[in-house]
Short mmCIF file of C-alpha atoms and ligand atoms in Angstrom, two decimals:
data_model
loop_
_atom_site.label_atom_id
_atom_site.label_comp_id
_atom_site.label_asym_id
_atom_site.label_seq_id
_atom_site.Cartn_x
_atom_site.Cartn_y
_atom_site.Cartn_z
CA MET A 787 0.25 -0.09 0.09
CA GLN A 788 1.73 3.68 -1.29
CA VAL A 789 1.32 5.56 2.05
CA SER A 790 0.98 9.80 1.05
CA GLU A 791 2.14 12.51 2.19
CA THR A 792 -0.93 14.03 3.59
CA LEU A 793 -1.90 10.35 5.20
CA VAL A 794 1.12 10.98 7.46
CA GLN A 795 0.81 14.48 7.88
CA ASN A 796 -2.43 13.90 9.69
CA ILE A 797 -1.50 11.17 11.36
CA VAL A 798 1.57 13.02 13.24
CA ARG A 799 -0.92 15.99 13.45
CA GLU A 800 -3.42 13.33 14.90
CA VAL A 801 -0.98 12.16 17.69
CA LEU A 802 0.34 15.05 18.37
CA ALA A 803 -3.18 16.46 18.87
CA LYS A 804 -3.26 13.81 21.44
CA MET A 805 0.39 14.26 23.44
CA ASN A 806 -1.14 17.47 23.49
CA LEU A 807 -4.75 16.48 25.36
CA GLN A 808 -2.24 14.23 28.03
CA GLN A 809 -0.01 17.19 29.02
CA ALA A 810 -1.99 18.64 32.26
CA PRO A 811 -1.94 21.36 32.82
CA ASN A 812 -0.61 20.93 36.38
CA ASN A 813 1.75 24.38 36.41
CA ALA A 814 0.14 26.04 34.08
CA HIS A 815 0.26 29.62 34.45
CA GLY A 816 -2.37 31.98 35.70
CA VAL A 817 -3.94 29.07 37.81
CA PHE A 818 -4.00 29.63 41.37
CA ALA A 819 -5.92 27.25 44.52
CA THR A 820 -8.30 30.17 45.81
CA MET A 821 -9.84 33.18 44.00
CA GLU A 822 -8.35 35.56 45.87
CA GLU A 823 -4.74 34.37 44.49
CA ALA A 824 -6.13 34.84 41.19
CA ILE A 825 -7.87 37.89 41.66
CA ALA A 826 -3.80 39.67 43.14
CA ALA A 827 -2.02 38.00 40.59
CA ALA A 828 -4.47 39.50 38.01
CA LYS A 829 -4.56 43.20 39.82
CA ALA A 830 -0.70 42.84 40.17
CA ALA A 831 -0.70 41.93 36.25
CA GLN A 832 -2.72 44.73 35.41
CA LYS A 833 -0.62 47.93 36.88
CA THR A 834 1.71 46.32 34.20
CA VAL A 835 -1.21 46.56 31.47
CA ARG A 836 -2.68 49.52 31.83
CA LEU A 837 0.98 51.00 31.20
CA MET A 838 1.18 49.23 28.15
CA SER A 839 0.82 51.07 24.84
CA MET A 840 -1.40 49.83 22.40
CA ASP A 841 1.66 48.69 20.48
CA GLN A 842 2.80 46.37 23.59
CA ARG A 843 -0.63 45.26 24.06
CA GLU A 844 -1.19 44.09 20.17
CA LYS A 845 1.71 42.29 20.32
CA VAL A 846 0.80 39.93 22.39
CA ILE A 847 -2.47 39.85 21.70
CA SER A 848 -1.39 38.63 18.21
CA VAL A 849 0.94 36.22 19.79
CA ILE A 850 -2.22 34.91 20.94
CA ARG A 851 -3.80 34.44 17.31
CA ARG A 852 -0.86 32.76 16.27
CA ARG A 853 -1.22 30.15 18.72
CA ILE A 854 -4.63 29.59 18.75
CA HIS A 855 -3.94 29.04 15.10
CA GLU A 856 -1.90 26.15 15.79
CA GLU A 857 -3.59 25.21 18.58
CA ALA A 858 -7.21 25.16 17.16
CA GLU A 859 -7.30 21.21 16.64
CA THR A 860 -5.97 20.56 20.46
CA PHE A 861 -7.88 22.79 22.08
CA ALA A 862 -11.02 20.88 20.02
CA ARG A 863 -10.37 17.71 20.69
CA MET A 864 -10.26 18.78 24.36
CA GLY A 865 -13.36 20.51 24.61
CA VAL A 866 -14.99 17.32 22.68
CA GLU A 867 -13.46 14.96 25.34
CA GLU A 868 -13.61 16.32 28.71
CA THR A 869 -17.33 17.98 28.07
CA GLY A 870 -18.81 15.21 25.82
CA MET A 871 -20.39 18.09 23.65
CA GLY A 872 -19.63 19.24 19.91
CA ASN A 873 -17.59 17.87 17.08
CA VAL A 874 -13.61 18.50 16.38
CA GLY A 875 -14.33 19.40 12.97
CA ASP A 876 -16.70 22.28 14.09
CA LYS A 877 -14.46 23.51 17.68
CA THR A 878 -11.73 23.67 15.18
CA LEU A 879 -13.25 25.97 12.82
CA LYS A 880 -14.32 28.25 16.04
CA HIS A 881 -11.24 28.62 17.34
CA HIS A 882 -10.03 29.65 13.99
CA LEU A 883 -12.54 31.71 13.93
CA VAL A 884 -11.71 33.44 17.02
CA ALA A 885 -7.86 33.91 16.21
CA GLU A 886 -9.12 35.85 13.31
CA LYS A 887 -11.93 37.82 13.31
CA THR A 888 -12.09 38.46 17.53
CA PRO A 889 -11.22 42.18 17.23
CA GLY A 890 -8.28 43.84 18.96
CA THR A 891 -7.27 47.47 19.73
CA GLU A 892 -8.57 48.43 16.70
CA ASP A 893 -12.20 48.12 18.01
CA ILE A 894 -11.37 51.25 20.73
CA ARG A 895 -11.84 54.57 18.97
CA THR A 896 -11.88 58.19 20.49
CA GLU A 897 -14.24 60.79 20.49
CA ALA A 898 -12.81 64.16 19.61
CA LEU A 899 -14.94 67.22 20.06
CA SER A 900 -13.88 70.61 19.24
CA GLY A 901 -15.17 74.32 19.20
CA ASP A 902 -14.48 77.75 20.53
CA ARG A 903 -13.90 76.84 24.06
CA GLY A 904 -11.22 74.28 23.55
CA LEU A 905 -10.89 70.45 22.91
CA THR A 906 -12.09 67.71 24.60
CA LEU A 907 -11.27 63.93 23.92
CA VAL A 908 -13.41 61.27 25.07
CA GLU A 909 -10.88 58.50 25.38
CA MET A 910 -12.15 54.71 26.21
CA GLY A 911 -10.29 53.62 28.79
CA PRO A 912 -10.14 49.80 30.98
CA PHE A 913 -12.11 48.96 33.73
CA GLY A 914 -9.03 47.08 35.84
CA VAL A 915 -9.69 43.79 36.86
CA ILE A 916 -12.63 41.71 34.76
CA GLY A 917 -14.50 39.00 36.50
CA ALA A 918 -15.94 36.41 33.60
CA ILE A 919 -17.82 33.48 34.48
CA THR A 920 -17.63 31.40 30.62
CA PRO A 921 -19.96 28.70 29.79
CA CYS A 922 -18.96 24.65 28.94
CA THR A 923 -20.67 24.90 25.42
CA ASN A 924 -18.13 27.17 24.15
CA PRO A 925 -15.75 26.91 27.05
CA SER A 926 -11.76 27.99 25.92
CA GLU A 927 -13.73 29.86 22.25
CA THR A 928 -14.93 32.50 24.66
CA VAL A 929 -12.57 31.99 27.74
CA LEU A 930 -9.52 33.13 24.23
CA CYS A 931 -12.11 35.37 22.95
CA ASN A 932 -12.76 36.82 25.79
CA SER A 933 -9.77 37.49 27.21
CA ILE A 934 -8.31 38.67 23.41
CA GLY A 935 -11.02 42.17 23.89
CA MET A 936 -10.24 42.09 27.41
CA ILE A 937 -6.65 42.91 27.22
CA ALA A 938 -6.94 44.92 24.38
CA GLY A 939 -9.24 47.09 26.26
CA GLY A 940 -5.98 47.28 28.91
CA ASN A 941 -7.86 45.25 30.94
CA THR A 942 -6.88 42.23 32.51
CA VAL A 943 -8.82 38.99 33.80
CA VAL A 944 -9.77 36.40 36.37
CA PHE A 945 -12.40 33.37 34.45
CA ASN A 946 -14.91 31.36 36.74
CA PRO A 947 -15.11 28.78 33.79
CA HIS A 948 -17.22 26.10 34.33
CA PRO A 949 -16.94 23.00 36.10
CA ALA A 950 -17.22 20.97 33.41
CA ALA A 951 -14.73 22.10 31.17
CA ILE A 952 -12.06 23.18 33.66
CA LYS A 953 -9.31 21.19 32.01
CA THR A 954 -10.16 23.15 28.47
CA SER A 955 -10.65 26.03 30.21
CA ILE A 956 -7.18 26.48 32.21
CA TYR A 957 -5.09 25.52 28.84
CA ALA A 958 -6.65 28.70 27.05
CA VAL A 959 -5.88 30.85 30.60
CA ASN A 960 -1.95 29.14 30.04
CA LEU A 961 -1.82 30.02 26.36
CA ILE A 962 -2.87 33.54 27.27
CA ASN A 963 -0.38 33.77 29.91
CA GLU A 964 2.54 32.23 27.83
CA ALA A 965 1.94 34.51 24.46
CA SER A 966 1.69 37.50 27.05
CA LEU A 967 5.28 36.25 28.28
CA GLU A 968 6.61 35.72 25.29
CA ALA A 969 5.55 39.08 23.37
CA GLY A 970 7.37 41.34 26.39
CA GLY A 971 3.96 41.11 28.78
CA PRO A 972 3.40 40.09 32.45
CA ASP A 973 2.39 36.66 33.65
CA ASN A 974 -1.40 36.41 35.01
CA VAL A 975 -3.03 38.85 32.55
CA ALA A 976 -5.53 36.18 32.62
CA CYS A 977 -6.04 33.96 35.95
CA THR A 978 -8.66 30.95 36.78
CA VAL A 979 -9.13 29.31 39.78
CA GLN A 980 -8.00 25.27 40.30
CA LYS A 981 -12.09 24.26 41.26
CA PRO A 982 -14.15 26.79 40.46
CA THR A 983 -17.71 26.39 41.99
CA LEU A 984 -20.75 29.00 43.04
CA ASP A 985 -18.56 29.72 46.14
CA THR A 986 -15.59 31.06 44.29
CA SER A 987 -17.82 33.11 41.84
CA LYS A 988 -19.35 34.39 44.95
CA VAL A 989 -15.93 35.70 46.22
CA MET A 990 -15.52 36.92 42.35
CA MET A 991 -18.50 39.05 42.45
CA GLN A 992 -18.48 40.60 45.93
CA SER A 993 -14.80 41.52 45.68
CA LYS A 994 -13.19 45.09 45.50
CA ASP A 995 -10.65 44.59 43.39
CA ILE A 996 -13.14 43.83 40.37
CA GLN A 997 -14.82 46.42 38.68
CA LEU A 998 -17.05 44.58 35.50
CA LEU A 999 -18.68 41.64 35.94
CA VAL A 1000 -19.51 39.15 32.43
CA ALA A 1001 -21.40 36.16 32.29
CA THR A 1002 -22.08 34.36 29.82
CA GLY A 1003 -24.50 31.59 30.16
CA GLY A 1004 -28.09 30.61 31.00
CA PRO A 1005 -30.58 32.29 32.33
CA GLY A 1006 -29.32 31.41 36.61
CA VAL A 1007 -25.91 33.23 35.95
CA VAL A 1008 -27.09 36.00 34.21
CA THR A 1009 -29.65 37.06 36.56
CA THR A 1010 -27.17 36.40 39.85
CA VAL A 1011 -24.58 38.70 37.74
CA LEU A 1012 -26.97 41.26 37.36
CA SER A 1013 -28.35 41.41 41.00
CA SER A 1014 -24.38 41.21 42.41
CA GLY A 1015 -24.52 45.54 43.05
CA LYS A 1016 -21.95 46.01 40.25
CA ARG A 1017 -21.72 46.48 36.95
CA GLY A 1018 -22.53 43.18 34.32
CA ILE A 1019 -22.55 42.52 30.96
CA GLY A 1020 -24.80 39.27 30.84
CA ALA A 1021 -25.04 37.13 27.81
CA GLY A 1022 -27.91 34.88 28.00
CA ALA A 1023 -30.32 32.48 26.36
CA GLY A 1024 -31.47 32.03 23.56
CA ASN A 1025 -33.52 30.18 21.49
CA PRO A 1026 -33.65 31.60 18.05
CA PRO A 1027 -36.21 30.71 15.52
CA ALA A 1028 -36.01 30.58 11.57
CA LEU A 1029 -38.96 32.11 9.73
CA VAL A 1030 -39.38 30.71 5.85
CA ASP A 1031 -41.91 32.50 3.73
CA GLU A 1032 -43.14 31.68 0.33
CA THR A 1033 -40.51 33.98 -1.27
CA ALA A 1034 -37.82 32.46 0.08
CA ASP A 1035 -35.41 29.96 -2.27
CA ILE A 1036 -36.72 27.40 0.12
CA PRO A 1037 -33.79 24.65 -1.28
CA LYS A 1038 -31.15 27.56 -0.15
CA ALA A 1039 -32.99 28.37 2.90
CA ALA A 1040 -33.34 24.67 3.78
CA GLU A 1041 -29.41 24.10 3.68
CA ASP A 1042 -28.75 27.33 5.78
CA ILE A 1043 -31.05 26.28 8.20
CA VAL A 1044 -29.53 22.77 8.39
CA ASN A 1045 -25.79 23.87 8.06
CA GLY A 1046 -26.61 26.56 10.95
CA CYS A 1047 -28.24 24.06 13.05
CA THR A 1048 -25.84 21.70 12.88
CA PHE A 1049 -22.76 23.26 13.36
CA ASP A 1050 -21.26 22.21 16.32
CA ASN A 1051 -24.18 20.53 16.69
CA ASN A 1052 -26.61 23.33 18.06
CA LEU A 1053 -24.01 24.65 20.84
CA PRO A 1054 -23.89 28.03 19.94
CA CYS A 1055 -26.68 30.10 21.14
CA ILE A 1056 -27.34 31.42 18.08
CA ALA A 1057 -28.12 29.06 16.24
CA GLU A 1058 -31.00 27.59 14.76
CA LYS A 1059 -33.42 26.35 17.34
CA GLU A 1060 -35.85 25.83 15.37
CA ILE A 1061 -38.84 26.58 12.14
CA VAL A 1062 -41.51 29.11 11.89
CA ALA A 1063 -42.86 27.94 8.32
CA VAL A 1064 -45.67 29.47 6.34
CA ASP A 1065 -48.36 27.28 5.30
CA ALA A 1066 -47.43 27.25 1.39
CA ILE A 1067 -43.69 26.08 1.44
CA ALA A 1068 -43.68 24.49 4.61
CA ASP A 1069 -44.52 21.16 2.83
CA GLN A 1070 -41.26 22.04 0.52
CA LEU A 1071 -39.36 22.86 2.94
CA MET A 1072 -39.49 19.58 5.25
CA ASP A 1073 -39.42 17.38 1.77
CA GLU A 1074 -36.06 19.95 0.96
CA ILE A 1075 -34.49 18.75 4.64
CA VAL A 1076 -35.32 15.35 4.37
CA ARG A 1077 -34.25 14.75 0.74
CA ASN A 1078 -30.93 16.82 0.72
CA GLN A 1079 -29.99 18.16 4.14
CA GLY A 1080 -29.44 14.49 6.61
CA GLY A 1081 -32.65 15.55 7.85
CA VAL A 1082 -34.49 12.08 9.73
CA TYR A 1083 -38.16 12.91 10.05
CA ALA A 1084 -39.17 11.91 13.54
CA SER A 1085 -42.25 10.41 14.05
CA LYS A 1086 -44.39 10.32 16.99
CA GLU A 1087 -43.32 7.34 18.69
CA VAL A 1088 -39.51 8.60 18.38
CA GLN A 1089 -40.23 12.48 19.36
CA ASP A 1090 -41.82 10.73 22.41
CA ALA A 1091 -38.96 8.99 23.15
CA LEU A 1092 -36.44 11.48 22.57
CA ILE A 1093 -38.45 13.98 24.72
CA LYS A 1094 -38.33 11.67 27.90
CA VAL A 1095 -34.21 10.90 27.14
CA VAL A 1096 -33.23 15.31 26.55
CA MET A 1097 -35.27 16.43 29.16
CA ASP A 1098 -36.91 15.03 32.59
CA GLU A 1099 -40.44 15.60 33.86
CA LYS A 1100 -39.79 19.42 34.95
CA GLY A 1101 -37.90 20.09 31.55
CA ARG A 1102 -34.43 20.10 32.84
CA LEU A 1103 -32.05 19.54 29.90
CA ASN A 1104 -29.86 16.15 30.96
CA ARG A 1105 -26.67 17.08 29.83
CA LYS A 1106 -25.82 13.74 28.59
CA CYS A 1107 -27.73 14.75 25.58
CA VAL A 1108 -26.29 18.27 25.34
CA GLY A 1109 -24.06 19.01 21.84
CA ARG A 1110 -24.60 15.47 20.88
CA SER A 1111 -24.80 15.01 16.66
CA ALA A 1112 -28.84 13.44 15.41
CA LYS A 1113 -26.95 9.98 15.11
CA ALA A 1114 -25.78 9.73 19.01
CA LEU A 1115 -29.09 10.41 19.72
CA LEU A 1116 -31.89 8.73 17.79
CA GLU A 1117 -29.22 5.65 18.70
CA MET A 1118 -30.35 6.24 22.82
CA VAL A 1119 -33.95 5.96 21.74
CA GLY A 1120 -33.28 2.62 19.68
CA VAL A 1121 -33.32 4.07 16.19
CA LYS A 1122 -31.00 3.59 14.17
CA ALA A 1123 -29.49 6.62 11.63
CA PRO A 1124 -29.35 6.25 8.52
CA ALA A 1125 -25.55 7.13 6.64
CA GLY A 1126 -26.06 10.87 6.43
CA THR A 1127 -27.98 11.79 9.00
CA ARG A 1128 -27.38 15.46 10.33
CA VAL A 1129 -30.50 16.50 11.73
CA ILE A 1130 -34.12 14.87 13.54
CA VAL A 1131 -36.46 17.27 11.73
CA PHE A 1132 -40.85 17.05 12.57
CA GLU A 1133 -43.57 19.25 12.77
CA GLY A 1134 -45.15 20.70 16.08
CA PRO A 1135 -46.87 22.73 17.67
CA LYS A 1136 -45.78 25.81 19.00
CA GLU A 1137 -45.62 24.17 22.57
CA HIS A 1138 -44.10 20.93 22.27
CA PRO A 1139 -41.38 20.59 24.18
CA LEU A 1140 -38.94 19.67 21.43
CA ILE A 1141 -39.74 23.23 19.94
CA SER A 1142 -39.91 26.08 22.89
CA THR A 1143 -37.22 24.39 25.04
CA GLU A 1144 -33.77 25.81 24.17
CA LEU A 1145 -32.15 22.55 23.76
CA MET A 1146 -28.46 22.72 21.90
CA MET A 1147 -29.31 19.28 20.21
CA PRO A 1148 -29.48 18.91 16.15
CA ILE A 1149 -33.15 18.82 16.75
CA LEU A 1150 -35.07 21.07 14.58
CA GLY A 1151 -38.79 20.51 15.18
CA MET A 1152 -40.81 22.67 12.67
CA VAL A 1153 -44.03 24.76 13.32
CA ARG A 1154 -46.57 25.54 10.46
CA CYS A 1155 -48.62 28.56 9.99
CA LYS A 1156 -50.79 30.27 7.46
CA ASP A 1157 -49.64 33.62 7.55
CA PHE A 1158 -46.51 35.33 7.23
CA ASP A 1159 -48.57 37.51 10.59
CA GLU A 1160 -49.52 34.64 12.15
CA ALA A 1161 -45.62 33.04 11.72
CA LEU A 1162 -44.00 36.31 13.26
CA GLU A 1163 -46.41 36.71 16.06
CA THR A 1164 -45.22 32.71 16.77
CA ALA A 1165 -41.22 33.39 16.00
CA VAL A 1166 -41.84 36.19 18.42
CA TRP A 1167 -43.28 33.95 21.62
CA LEU A 1168 -40.97 30.85 20.49
CA GLU A 1169 -37.70 33.80 21.41
CA HIS A 1170 -39.55 33.88 25.11
CA GLY A 1171 -38.43 37.69 25.13
CA ASN A 1172 -34.57 36.71 25.76
CA ARG A 1173 -34.24 39.36 22.31
CA HIS A 1174 -31.30 37.20 21.57
CA SER A 1175 -31.19 35.95 18.15
CA ALA A 1176 -33.56 35.14 14.88
CA HIS A 1177 -33.50 34.35 11.33
CA ILE A 1178 -35.11 34.79 8.28
CA HIS A 1179 -35.30 33.60 4.67
CA SER A 1180 -37.69 36.05 2.78
CA LYS A 1181 -36.46 38.29 0.00
CA ASN A 1182 -39.77 41.15 0.77
CA VAL A 1183 -37.75 43.63 2.41
CA ASP A 1184 -41.10 44.73 4.13
CA ARG A 1185 -41.46 41.68 6.19
CA ILE A 1186 -37.76 41.11 7.58
CA THR A 1187 -38.38 44.95 8.04
CA ARG A 1188 -41.21 44.37 10.11
CA TYR A 1189 -39.47 40.39 11.59
CA ALA A 1190 -37.24 42.57 12.40
CA ARG A 1191 -38.74 45.28 14.38
CA ALA A 1192 -40.38 42.67 16.37
CA MET A 1193 -38.04 40.54 17.34
CA ASP A 1194 -35.94 43.35 19.02
CA THR A 1195 -33.18 40.47 18.51
CA ALA A 1196 -29.27 41.16 19.78
CA ILE A 1197 -28.95 39.50 16.22
CA LEU A 1198 -30.41 38.99 12.94
CA VAL A 1199 -29.70 37.11 9.99
CA LYS A 1200 -31.58 37.22 6.83
CA ASN A 1201 -30.87 34.08 3.89
CA GLY A 1202 -27.94 32.60 5.47
CA PRO A 1203 -27.06 30.73 8.71
CA SER A 1204 -26.74 31.59 11.53
CA TYR A 1205 -22.77 31.79 11.87
CA ALA A 1206 -22.70 34.28 9.08
CA ALA A 1207 -23.44 36.59 12.12
CA LEU A 1208 -20.16 35.75 13.89
CA GLY A 1209 -18.13 36.52 10.87
CA PHE A 1210 -18.26 32.81 9.10
CA GLY A 1211 -19.11 33.29 5.56
CA GLY A 1212 -21.11 37.19 6.56
CA GLU A 1213 -19.68 40.44 7.25
CA SER A 1214 -19.25 40.38 10.89
CA ILE A 1215 -16.53 40.25 13.93
CA CYS A 1216 -16.28 36.98 16.59
CA THR A 1217 -17.38 36.84 19.61
CA PHE A 1218 -18.73 33.91 21.86
CA THR A 1219 -20.05 36.14 24.05
CA ILE A 1220 -23.43 38.22 23.08
CA ALA A 1221 -24.92 39.98 25.49
CA SER A 1222 -28.46 40.21 24.51
CA ARG A 1223 -29.98 41.17 28.36
CA THR A 1224 -28.19 43.72 28.84
CA GLY A 1225 -27.87 45.29 25.20
CA GLU A 1226 -24.33 44.90 24.06
CA GLY A 1227 -24.69 42.72 21.39
CA LEU A 1228 -21.66 41.71 20.30
CA THR A 1229 -19.06 42.37 22.67
CA SER A 1230 -15.44 42.91 21.81
CA ALA A 1231 -12.88 45.37 23.44
CA LYS A 1232 -14.78 48.42 23.08
CA THR A 1233 -17.26 46.67 25.72
CA PHE A 1234 -14.62 45.92 27.52
CA THR A 1235 -13.26 49.77 28.64
CA LYS A 1236 -15.10 52.83 29.71
CA ALA A 1237 -15.67 56.31 28.89
CA ARG A 1238 -13.19 58.59 29.65
CA ARG A 1239 -13.33 62.76 29.14
CA CYS A 1240 -10.40 64.73 28.34
CA VAL A 1241 -10.95 68.17 28.61
CA MET A 1242 -8.87 71.16 27.27
CA SER A 1243 -10.14 74.42 27.70
CA ASP A 1244 -10.09 77.38 26.12
CA SER A 1245 -6.90 76.11 23.96
CA LEU A 1246 -5.85 73.01 21.10
CA CYS A 1247 -8.62 73.99 18.40
CA ILE A 1248 -7.24 75.09 15.62
CA ARG A 1249 -10.09 75.60 12.86
P1 NAD B 2296 -24.91 27.52 32.63
O1 NAD B 2296 -25.75 28.64 33.07
O2 NAD B 2296 -25.39 26.00 33.85
O3 NAD B 2296 -22.78 27.85 33.58
C1 NAD B 2296 -22.53 28.98 32.95
C2 NAD B 2296 -21.40 29.20 33.89
O4 NAD B 2296 -22.42 29.32 34.90
C3 NAD B 2296 -21.23 28.47 34.71
O5 NAD B 2296 -19.25 28.86 34.62
C4 NAD B 2296 -21.71 28.06 35.58
O6 NAD B 2296 -20.92 27.00 36.14
C5 NAD B 2296 -22.34 29.27 36.02
N1 NAD B 2296 -23.24 29.13 36.95
C6 NAD B 2296 -24.40 28.56 36.89
N2 NAD B 2296 -25.05 29.28 37.66
C7 NAD B 2296 -24.91 30.42 38.79
C8 NAD B 2296 -24.95 30.92 39.46
N3 NAD B 2296 -26.22 30.64 39.89
N4 NAD B 2296 -23.78 31.80 40.07
C9 NAD B 2296 -22.98 31.68 39.58
N5 NAD B 2296 -22.50 31.14 38.55
C10 NAD B 2296 -23.25 30.22 37.62
O7 NAD B 2296 -24.89 27.16 31.20
P2 NAD B 2296 -23.98 26.31 30.33
O8 NAD B 2296 -24.76 25.29 30.35
O9 NAD B 2296 -22.85 26.38 30.92
O10 NAD B 2296 -24.59 26.90 28.32
C11 NAD B 2296 -25.60 26.74 28.37
C12 NAD B 2296 -26.10 28.20 27.95
O11 NAD B 2296 -25.44 29.31 28.18
C13 NAD B 2296 -27.31 28.53 26.59
O12 NAD B 2296 -29.10 28.83 27.89
C14 NAD B 2296 -26.78 29.27 25.47
O13 NAD B 2296 -27.58 29.80 25.44
C15 NAD B 2296 -26.26 30.21 27.40
N6 NAD B 2296 -25.26 30.85 25.82
C16 NAD B 2296 -25.14 31.93 26.07
C17 NAD B 2296 -24.30 33.10 25.05
C18 NAD B 2296 -24.16 33.94 24.74
O14 NAD B 2296 -23.55 34.62 24.01
N7 NAD B 2296 -25.44 34.70 24.76
C19 NAD B 2296 -23.43 32.20 24.83
C20 NAD B 2296 -23.33 30.86 24.50
C21 NAD B 2296 -24.00 30.66 25.92
#
């Protein structure tokens, strides 16, 4: 048998990735036994960072970008192995996206006002030490993306990651510090604790040394952070509907929706979670998904079996099902999935538990509506007032405008897959912290800065 060079390269890459996984970051940079120590170290590092020029900060960020590209696949494997969620191919792409499209210092702009009474500059400066809480669904993606934006803003950061993703999160914190040291910056620009708990997050929320809190996760953590008495940025849950009307290009809508819905097994909070289709094209759309996009139609019995497996009687999700593939989910209910299976589909009322709940699994229920007006009302109901993300496939600009106004979400993708909003096949920056609850939208370096007004009275206006 002839072995091609590409095959050898792939095997070497795979072995290296596995070796990296075994290097448990016991002595990783930025990792402390207690939250108090982590905050103290980040505070000391911030004294250096705030004196660094924009150019020096940018050097640190460019090394971070290079290291993320180099380790994208390692992060992807580590995340999937530790959390059991998502898939290595898409997670690798997500890390490359973070490295490429997360804004750096260029995101921070100065506003200048000049007139007869002088010159005023509004400069965006650091908060200091930021406390960030991160999810298990995009663990290293969020730690890395947050760190780039926060350091660009002149801050340092302390993370309280999801305990189920601590190994992956520590690996990310270590990379950030190694990159800072390589670029001539200080250690501990990002810090965390060996064992994050609700108690360590409480210490973080109450610390006088933390000026800003950033919560990325479900409704519980966002509400807790926003009740802390400190300034908080809340990036909470969503349940994004994809509305399809009779003017849409139906084969393209089917392809875009399934591509967005199945990306990293539906883990991104912006991903299509259900379809709302007008009656005139509902059958055609479902047919396209089943015939050409790897959709497997679930019977009533399979739907009922799935409900029993993916959630308990109170509607709480079974973590073992979150971020699993459609094939794995079908196998859990005793259905052998055909080759090429990508998504489980069915039709049901909007109240169906697999439709109204944010599942983060490639299960895509379709609600049929008599016309656009009913579809719009249904989509608003399904989004549950999260004001997070919504998507639409339509060629009618008046309807798109009405939909955008009615949904009132941080993200709205028209005629494309949801991930276009993160810069993947769309004009956008990348972020994994979408501040839906507090209204900042896609967070970036400027979100992590505060306005400082410098007023020169009666001078320096040379107009
Ligand atoms: P989760 O809410 O279970 O956990 C998120 C983080 O909050 C974890 O670090 C967890 O330990 C912590 N946490 C939970 N309750 C807390 C409390 N009461 N006090 C302090 N910390 C607490 O969410 P998850 O399963 O890790 O992530 C999925 C959820 O996050 C989904 O709802 C998804 O939509 C949302 N999410 C939102 C965004 C966004 O940008 N808006 C991004 C990713 C995930």
